[in-house]
Amino acid sequence: DIVMTQSPDSLAVSLGERATINCKSSQSVLYSSNNKNYLAWYQQKPGQPPKLLIYWASTRESGVPDRFSGSGSGTDFTLTISSLQAEDVAVYYCQQYYSTLLTFGPGTKVDIK
Amino acid sequence: EVQLVESGGGLIQPGGSLRLSCAASGFTVSNNYMSWVRQAPGKGLEWVSVIYSDGRTYYADSVKGRFTISRDNSNNTLYLQMNSLRAEDTAVYYCARLLYFDYWGRGTLVTVSS
């Protein structure tokens, strides 16, 4: 199985400041035949199902604010919130879909400082 | 509009069985990858199982041999048959579309306890 790790476990950022979350996979999720990274990011608020933010590592889902961006390739990925808003307080998960056995990272909790 | 609505959760004793349903609207289940994902209370997300459009199925090691994913094309519904349930299967179970999960249901709570 591909193991996903995230860092940090939690972070607190001032309103309007940048938040950066890292995700690492135990093996590459870059498919060489199409040069796509099979990596997605989700946001989950309490009592709600997760919401897709980013897929193919850097493609923003329709309707997601452009302050959210994804980057990285191979085994190392980053989710950046360029200017944290109050409504961004949530837990963020990365997920690989390269393997037939799909796996999530453990999550990163983002709060306001 | 795409919608997913799970049902069938509840309280069940260890060793028991339960079947979850996920009624889909706005798209055709059989033409898509469909998964079950669960979340134990206060914990992170765990993928459980997927069914491909061609019928292939895959399972997390934690449920392999106990859970079965299936679909009813005529009712546009996804199912998860759960047998030999354990306390550690207690979770909210979500159904979700595609391999990067673009649509999720609200979930159904399964509690395994005596």
PDB file of C-alpha atoms in Angstrom:
ATOM      1  CA  ASP A   1       0.000   0.000   0.000  1.00  0.00           C
ATOM      2  CA  ILE A   2       1.065   3.595  -0.557  1.00  0.00           C
ATOM      3  CA  VAL A   3       1.409   5.320   2.813  1.00  0.00           C
ATOM      4  CA  MET A   4       0.598   9.023   2.955  1.00  0.00           C
ATOM      5  CA  THR A   5       2.069  11.280   5.614  1.00  0.00           C
ATOM      6  CA  GLN A   6       1.284  14.935   6.321  1.00  0.00           C
ATOM      7  CA  SER A   7       3.047  17.701   8.186  1.00  0.00           C
ATOM      8  CA  PRO A   8       2.457  19.457  10.415  1.00  0.00           C
ATOM      9  CA  ASP A   9      -0.276  17.710  12.398  1.00  0.00           C
ATOM     10  CA  SER A  10      -1.756  21.116  13.123  1.00  0.00           C
ATOM     11  CA  LEU A  11      -0.976  24.762  12.564  1.00  0.00           C
ATOM     12  CA  ALA A  12      -2.330  28.130  13.615  1.00  0.00           C
ATOM     13  CA  VAL A  13      -2.054  31.040  11.214  1.00  0.00           C
ATOM     14  CA  SER A  14      -3.126  34.670  11.520  1.00  0.00           C
ATOM     15  CA  LEU A  15      -5.971  35.871   9.333  1.00  0.00           C
ATOM     16  CA  GLY A  16      -4.632  36.957   5.951  1.00  0.00           C
ATOM     17  CA  GLU A  17      -1.388  35.025   6.362  1.00  0.00           C
ATOM     18  CA  ARG A  18      -0.188  32.016   4.378  1.00  0.00           C
ATOM     19  CA  ALA A  19      -0.797  28.437   5.485  1.00  0.00           C
ATOM     20  CA  THR A  20       1.279  25.599   4.043  1.00  0.00           C
ATOM     21  CA  ILE A  21       0.550  21.892   4.437  1.00  0.00           C
ATOM     22  CA  ASN A  22       2.895  19.171   3.245  1.00  0.00           C
ATOM     23  CA  CYS A  23       2.031  15.690   2.058  1.00  0.00           C
ATOM     24  CA  LYS A  24       4.436  12.884   1.250  1.00  0.00           C
ATOM     25  CA  SER A  25       3.746   9.524  -0.367  1.00  0.00           C
ATOM     26  CA  SER A  26       5.796   6.384   0.285  1.00  0.00           C
ATOM     27  CA  GLN A  27       6.188   5.883  -3.456  1.00  0.00           C
ATOM     28  CA  SER A  28       5.747   8.084  -6.489  1.00  0.00           C
ATOM     29  CA  VAL A  29       2.176   8.835  -7.571  1.00  0.00           C
ATOM     30  CA  LEU A  30       3.337  10.288 -10.884  1.00  0.00           C
ATOM     31  CA  TYR A  31       2.097   8.185 -13.801  1.00  0.00           C
ATOM     32  CA  SER A  32       4.753   8.489 -16.491  1.00  0.00           C
ATOM     33  CA  SER A  33       2.473   7.735 -19.455  1.00  0.00           C
ATOM     34  CA  ASN A  34       0.368  10.870 -18.929  1.00  0.00           C
ATOM     35  CA  ASN A  35       2.680  12.869 -16.637  1.00  0.00           C
ATOM     36  CA  LYS A  36      -0.099  13.283 -14.083  1.00  0.00           C
ATOM     37  CA  ASN A  37       0.237  13.121 -10.318  1.00  0.00           C
ATOM     38  CA  TYR A  38      -2.625  11.104  -8.836  1.00  0.00           C
ATOM     39  CA  LEU A  39      -2.972  13.275  -5.738  1.00  0.00           C
ATOM     40  CA  ALA A  40      -5.993  15.119  -4.329  1.00  0.00           C
ATOM     41  CA  TRP A  41      -6.640  17.495  -1.416  1.00  0.00           C
ATOM     42  CA  TYR A  42      -9.788  17.779   0.691  1.00  0.00           C
ATOM     43  CA  GLN A  43     -11.136  20.158   3.304  1.00  0.00           C
ATOM     44  CA  GLN A  44     -13.380  18.864   6.077  1.00  0.00           C
ATOM     45  CA  LYS A  45     -15.284  21.014   8.537  1.00  0.00           C
ATOM     46  CA  PRO A  46     -16.922  19.562  11.674  1.00  0.00           C
ATOM     47  CA  GLY A  47     -20.102  17.644  10.997  1.00  0.00           C
ATOM     48  CA  GLN A  48     -19.662  17.826   7.236  1.00  0.00           C
ATOM     49  CA  PRO A  49     -18.389  15.417   4.589  1.00  0.00           C
ATOM     50  CA  PRO A  50     -15.041  16.252   3.022  1.00  0.00           C
ATOM     51  CA  LYS A  51     -14.951  18.694   0.128  1.00  0.00           C
ATOM     52  CA  LEU A  52     -12.665  18.235  -2.866  1.00  0.00           C
ATOM     53  CA  LEU A  53     -10.293  21.178  -3.287  1.00  0.00           C
ATOM     54  CA  ILE A  54      -7.547  20.019  -5.650  1.00  0.00           C
ATOM     55  CA  TYR A  55      -7.015  17.013  -7.948  1.00  0.00           C
ATOM     56  CA  TRP A  56      -4.165  15.986 -10.250  1.00  0.00           C
ATOM     57  CA  ALA A  57      -2.042  17.665  -7.545  1.00  0.00           C
ATOM     58  CA  SER A  58      -2.674  21.180  -8.830  1.00  0.00           C
ATOM     59  CA  THR A  59      -6.066  21.415 -10.568  1.00  0.00           C
ATOM     60  CA  ARG A  60      -8.513  23.443  -8.524  1.00  0.00           C
ATOM     61  CA  GLU A  61     -12.037  22.040  -8.333  1.00  0.00           C
ATOM     62  CA  SER A  62     -14.757  24.259  -9.748  1.00  0.00           C
ATOM     63  CA  GLY A  63     -15.924  26.837  -7.216  1.00  0.00           C
ATOM     64  CA  VAL A  64     -12.889  26.560  -4.956  1.00  0.00           C
ATOM     65  CA  PRO A  65     -11.400  29.980  -4.160  1.00  0.00           C
ATOM     66  CA  ASP A  66      -8.102  30.730  -5.880  1.00  0.00           C
ATOM     67  CA  ARG A  67      -6.372  31.292  -2.531  1.00  0.00           C
ATOM     68  CA  PHE A  68      -6.115  27.480  -2.454  1.00  0.00           C
ATOM     69  CA  SER A  69      -3.340  26.030  -4.603  1.00  0.00           C
ATOM     70  CA  GLY A  70      -1.593  22.693  -4.909  1.00  0.00           C
ATOM     71  CA  SER A  71       1.928  21.933  -6.045  1.00  0.00           C
ATOM     72  CA  GLY A  72       4.517  19.183  -6.098  1.00  0.00           C
ATOM     73  CA  SER A  73       5.297  16.031  -8.024  1.00  0.00           C
ATOM     74  CA  GLY A  74       6.364  12.454  -7.478  1.00  0.00           C
ATOM     75  CA  THR A  75       6.312  11.939  -3.729  1.00  0.00           C
ATOM     76  CA  ASP A  76       6.213  15.467  -2.273  1.00  0.00           C
ATOM     77  CA  PHE A  77       3.222  17.765  -2.416  1.00  0.00           C
ATOM     78  CA  THR A  78       2.031  21.025  -0.862  1.00  0.00           C
ATOM     79  CA  LEU A  79      -1.335  22.661  -0.284  1.00  0.00           C
ATOM     80  CA  THR A  80      -1.086  26.416   0.157  1.00  0.00           C
ATOM     81  CA  ILE A  81      -3.748  28.773   1.425  1.00  0.00           C
ATOM     82  CA  SER A  82      -2.360  32.130   0.335  1.00  0.00           C
ATOM     83  CA  SER A  83      -4.418  34.340   2.651  1.00  0.00           C
ATOM     84  CA  LEU A  84      -6.185  32.477   5.435  1.00  0.00           C
ATOM     85  CA  GLN A  85      -9.833  33.347   5.989  1.00  0.00           C
ATOM     86  CA  ALA A  86     -11.959  32.476   9.012  1.00  0.00           C
ATOM     87  CA  GLU A  87     -13.978  29.998   6.942  1.00  0.00           C
ATOM     88  CA  ASP A  88     -10.819  28.021   6.141  1.00  0.00           C
ATOM     89  CA  VAL A  89     -10.617  26.608   9.676  1.00  0.00           C
ATOM     90  CA  ALA A  90     -10.859  22.875   8.999  1.00  0.00           C
ATOM     91  CA  VAL A  91      -8.936  19.639   8.720  1.00  0.00           C
ATOM     92  CA  TYR A  92      -7.159  19.087   5.405  1.00  0.00           C
ATOM     93  CA  TYR A  93      -6.391  15.662   3.924  1.00  0.00           C
ATOM     94  CA  CYS A  94      -4.316  14.535   0.989  1.00  0.00           C
ATOM     95  CA  GLN A  95      -5.204  11.336  -0.884  1.00  0.00           C
ATOM     96  CA  GLN A  96      -3.510   9.270  -3.563  1.00  0.00           C
ATOM     97  CA  TYR A  97      -5.453   7.531  -6.306  1.00  0.00           C
ATOM     98  CA  TYR A  98      -2.451   6.106  -8.170  1.00  0.00           C
ATOM     99  CA  SER A  99      -2.863   2.674  -6.620  1.00  0.00           C
ATOM    100  CA  THR A 100      -5.931   0.429  -6.781  1.00  0.00           C
ATOM    101  CA  LEU A 101      -5.857   0.652  -2.983  1.00  0.00           C
ATOM    102  CA  LEU A 102      -6.605   4.294  -2.286  1.00  0.00           C
ATOM    103  CA  THR A 103      -5.129   5.955   0.797  1.00  0.00           C
ATOM    104  CA  PHE A 104      -5.487   9.207   2.723  1.00  0.00           C
ATOM    105  CA  GLY A 105      -3.026  11.155   4.791  1.00  0.00           C
ATOM    106  CA  PRO A 106      -3.754  11.508   8.519  1.00  0.00           C
ATOM    107  CA  GLY A 107      -4.947  15.097   8.202  1.00  0.00           C
ATOM    108  CA  THR A 108      -3.711  18.553   9.211  1.00  0.00           C
ATOM    109  CA  LYS A 109      -5.828  20.788  11.422  1.00  0.00           C
ATOM    110  CA  VAL A 110      -5.746  24.489  10.543  1.00  0.00           C
ATOM    111  CA  ASP A 111      -6.794  27.096  13.112  1.00  0.00           C
ATOM    112  CA  ILE A 112      -6.649  30.859  13.492  1.00  0.00           C
ATOM    113  CA  LYS A 113      -3.823  32.268  15.598  1.00  0.00           C
TER     114      LYS A 113
ATOM    115  CA  GLU B   1     -27.654  18.013  -9.820  1.00  0.00           C
ATOM    116  CA  VAL B   2     -25.488  15.222  -8.456  1.00  0.00           C
ATOM    117  CA  GLN B   3     -26.665  13.798  -5.136  1.00  0.00           C
ATOM    118  CA  LEU B   4     -25.604  10.847  -3.013  1.00  0.00           C
ATOM    119  CA  VAL B   5     -27.730   9.703  -0.074  1.00  0.00           C
ATOM    120  CA  GLU B   6     -26.550   6.945   2.241  1.00  0.00           C
ATOM    121  CA  SER B   7     -28.806   4.832   4.432  1.00  0.00           C
ATOM    122  CA  GLY B   8     -28.798   1.600   6.402  1.00  0.00           C
ATOM    123  CA  GLY B   9     -26.589   2.495   9.348  1.00  0.00           C
ATOM    124  CA  GLY B  10     -27.441   1.769  12.941  1.00  0.00           C
ATOM    125  CA  LEU B  11     -26.435  -0.081  16.078  1.00  0.00           C
ATOM    126  CA  ILE B  12     -25.313  -3.667  15.536  1.00  0.00           C
ATOM    127  CA  GLN B  13     -23.721  -6.256  17.792  1.00  0.00           C
ATOM    128  CA  PRO B  14     -20.203  -7.535  17.143  1.00  0.00           C
ATOM    129  CA  GLY B  15     -20.274 -10.373  14.638  1.00  0.00           C
ATOM    130  CA  GLY B  16     -23.441  -9.057  13.027  1.00  0.00           C
ATOM    131  CA  SER B  17     -24.171  -7.947   9.472  1.00  0.00           C
ATOM    132  CA  LEU B  18     -25.455  -4.748   7.928  1.00  0.00           C
ATOM    133  CA  ARG B  19     -26.057  -3.535   4.385  1.00  0.00           C
ATOM    134  CA  LEU B  20     -25.521   0.107   3.528  1.00  0.00           C
ATOM    135  CA  SER B  21     -27.113   1.772   0.517  1.00  0.00           C
ATOM    136  CA  CYS B  22     -26.140   4.866  -1.423  1.00  0.00           C
ATOM    137  CA  ALA B  23     -28.833   6.227  -3.711  1.00  0.00           C
ATOM    138  CA  ALA B  24     -27.412   8.320  -6.512  1.00  0.00           C
ATOM    139  CA  SER B  25     -29.091  10.930  -8.690  1.00  0.00           C
ATOM    140  CA  GLY B  26     -27.853  13.242 -11.411  1.00  0.00           C
ATOM    141  CA  PHE B  27     -25.441  10.689 -12.885  1.00  0.00           C
ATOM    142  CA  THR B  28     -25.194   6.956 -13.598  1.00  0.00           C
ATOM    143  CA  VAL B  29     -23.486   4.852 -10.925  1.00  0.00           C
ATOM    144  CA  SER B  30     -22.503   2.077 -13.344  1.00  0.00           C
ATOM    145  CA  ASN B  31     -20.551   4.509 -15.558  1.00  0.00           C
ATOM    146  CA  ASN B  32     -18.367   5.749 -12.717  1.00  0.00           C
ATOM    147  CA  TYR B  33     -15.858   4.646 -10.115  1.00  0.00           C
ATOM    148  CA  MET B  34     -17.730   4.538  -6.799  1.00  0.00           C
ATOM    149  CA  SER B  35     -16.195   4.155  -3.354  1.00  0.00           C
ATOM    150  CA  TRP B  36     -17.049   3.798   0.295  1.00  0.00           C
ATOM    151  CA  VAL B  37     -14.979   5.845   2.728  1.00  0.00           C
ATOM    152  CA  ARG B  38     -15.352   5.727   6.502  1.00  0.00           C
ATOM    153  CA  GLN B  39     -14.442   7.925   9.423  1.00  0.00           C
ATOM    154  CA  ALA B  40     -14.292   6.626  12.970  1.00  0.00           C
ATOM    155  CA  PRO B  41     -15.398   9.121  15.658  1.00  0.00           C
ATOM    156  CA  GLY B  42     -12.784  11.836  16.021  1.00  0.00           C
ATOM    157  CA  LYS B  43     -10.451  10.146  13.528  1.00  0.00           C
ATOM    158  CA  GLY B  44      -9.303  10.628   9.961  1.00  0.00           C
ATOM    159  CA  LEU B  45     -10.633   9.325   6.671  1.00  0.00           C
ATOM    160  CA  GLU B  46     -10.175   5.688   5.678  1.00  0.00           C
ATOM    161  CA  TRP B  47     -10.954   4.397   2.205  1.00  0.00           C
ATOM    162  CA  VAL B  48     -12.883   1.108   2.383  1.00  0.00           C
ATOM    163  CA  SER B  49     -13.705  -0.156  -1.103  1.00  0.00           C
ATOM    164  CA  VAL B  50     -14.152   0.812  -4.756  1.00  0.00           C
ATOM    165  CA  ILE B  51     -16.111  -0.587  -7.679  1.00  0.00           C
ATOM    166  CA  TYR B  52     -15.014   0.304 -11.192  1.00  0.00           C
ATOM    167  CA  SER B  53     -17.335   0.849 -14.132  1.00  0.00           C
ATOM    168  CA  ASP B  54     -16.169  -2.508 -15.541  1.00  0.00           C
ATOM    169  CA  GLY B  55     -17.188  -4.237 -12.293  1.00  0.00           C
ATOM    170  CA  ARG B  56     -13.754  -4.768 -10.764  1.00  0.00           C
ATOM    171  CA  THR B  57     -13.709  -4.328  -6.993  1.00  0.00           C
ATOM    172  CA  TYR B  58     -10.951  -3.578  -4.492  1.00  0.00           C
ATOM    173  CA  TYR B  59     -10.904  -3.473  -0.714  1.00  0.00           C
ATOM    174  CA  ALA B  60      -8.795  -2.092   2.099  1.00  0.00           C
ATOM    175  CA  ASP B  61      -6.944  -4.850   3.952  1.00  0.00           C
ATOM    176  CA  SER B  62      -8.933  -4.023   7.102  1.00  0.00           C
ATOM    177  CA  VAL B  63     -12.219  -5.145   5.508  1.00  0.00           C
ATOM    178  CA  LYS B  64     -11.162  -7.635   2.840  1.00  0.00           C
ATOM    179  CA  GLY B  65     -13.101 -10.886   3.130  1.00  0.00           C
ATOM    180  CA  ARG B  66     -15.772  -9.304   5.342  1.00  0.00           C
ATOM    181  CA  PHE B  67     -17.209  -6.461   3.216  1.00  0.00           C
ATOM    182  CA  THR B  68     -18.634  -6.625  -0.310  1.00  0.00           C
ATOM    183  CA  ILE B  69     -19.283  -3.666  -2.580  1.00  0.00           C
ATOM    184  CA  SER B  70     -21.919  -3.930  -5.291  1.00  0.00           C
ATOM    185  CA  ARG B  71     -24.342  -1.859  -7.322  1.00  0.00           C
ATOM    186  CA  ASP B  72     -27.865  -2.094  -8.711  1.00  0.00           C
ATOM    187  CA  ASN B  73     -27.898  -0.476 -12.120  1.00  0.00           C
ATOM    188  CA  SER B  74     -31.694  -0.421 -12.377  1.00  0.00           C
ATOM    189  CA  ASN B  75     -31.972   1.537  -9.104  1.00  0.00           C
ATOM    190  CA  ASN B  76     -28.767   3.552  -9.619  1.00  0.00           C
ATOM    191  CA  THR B  77     -27.692   2.519  -6.127  1.00  0.00           C
ATOM    192  CA  LEU B  78     -24.392   1.490  -4.556  1.00  0.00           C
ATOM    193  CA  TYR B  79     -24.252  -1.006  -1.697  1.00  0.00           C
ATOM    194  CA  LEU B  80     -21.851  -2.163   0.984  1.00  0.00           C
ATOM    195  CA  GLN B  81     -22.570  -5.519   2.589  1.00  0.00           C
ATOM    196  CA  MET B  82     -20.745  -5.685   5.901  1.00  0.00           C
ATOM    197  CA  ASN B  83     -20.358  -9.038   7.663  1.00  0.00           C
ATOM    198  CA  SER B  84     -18.521 -10.146  10.809  1.00  0.00           C
ATOM    199  CA  LEU B  85     -18.618  -6.611  12.134  1.00  0.00           C
ATOM    200  CA  ARG B  86     -16.139  -5.539  14.791  1.00  0.00           C
ATOM    201  CA  ALA B  87     -16.023  -2.649  17.235  1.00  0.00           C
ATOM    202  CA  GLU B  88     -13.328  -1.035  15.106  1.00  0.00           C
ATOM    203  CA  ASP B  89     -15.764  -0.835  12.178  1.00  0.00           C
ATOM    204  CA  THR B  90     -17.700   1.835  14.092  1.00  0.00           C
ATOM    205  CA  ALA B  91     -17.664   4.912  11.866  1.00  0.00           C
ATOM    206  CA  VAL B  92     -19.595   7.239   9.621  1.00  0.00           C
ATOM    207  CA  TYR B  93     -19.668   5.612   6.205  1.00  0.00           C
ATOM    208  CA  TYR B  94     -19.673   7.855   3.147  1.00  0.00           C
ATOM    209  CA  CYS B  95     -20.158   6.955  -0.491  1.00  0.00           C
ATOM    210  CA  ALA B  96     -18.209   9.027  -2.993  1.00  0.00           C
ATOM    211  CA  ARG B  97     -17.806   9.302  -6.742  1.00  0.00           C
ATOM    212  CA  LEU B  98     -14.659   8.885  -8.886  1.00  0.00           C
ATOM    213  CA  LEU B  99     -11.145   8.120  -7.674  1.00  0.00           C
ATOM    214  CA  TYR B 100     -10.556  11.665  -6.559  1.00  0.00           C
ATOM    215  CA  PHE B 101     -13.833  12.079  -4.737  1.00  0.00           C
ATOM    216  CA  ASP B 102     -15.710  14.947  -6.309  1.00  0.00           C
ATOM    217  CA  TYR B 103     -19.085  14.211  -4.720  1.00  0.00           C
ATOM    218  CA  TRP B 104     -19.811  12.794  -1.268  1.00  0.00           C
ATOM    219  CA  GLY B 105     -22.945  11.850   0.572  1.00  0.00           C
ATOM    220  CA  ARG B 106     -23.708  13.071   4.105  1.00  0.00           C
ATOM    221  CA  GLY B 107     -22.828   9.689   5.541  1.00  0.00           C
ATOM    222  CA  THR B 108     -24.542   7.056   7.677  1.00  0.00           C
ATOM    223  CA  LEU B 109     -23.363   6.094  11.161  1.00  0.00           C
ATOM    224  CA  VAL B 110     -22.590   2.467  11.953  1.00  0.00           C
ATOM    225  CA  THR B 111     -22.052   1.614  15.608  1.00  0.00           C
ATOM    226  CA  VAL B 112     -20.808  -1.854  16.481  1.00  0.00           C
ATOM    227  CA  SER B 113     -21.330  -2.507  20.166  1.00  0.00           C
ATOM    228  CA  SER B 114     -22.879  -5.028  22.511  1.00  0.00           C
TER     229      SER B 114
END
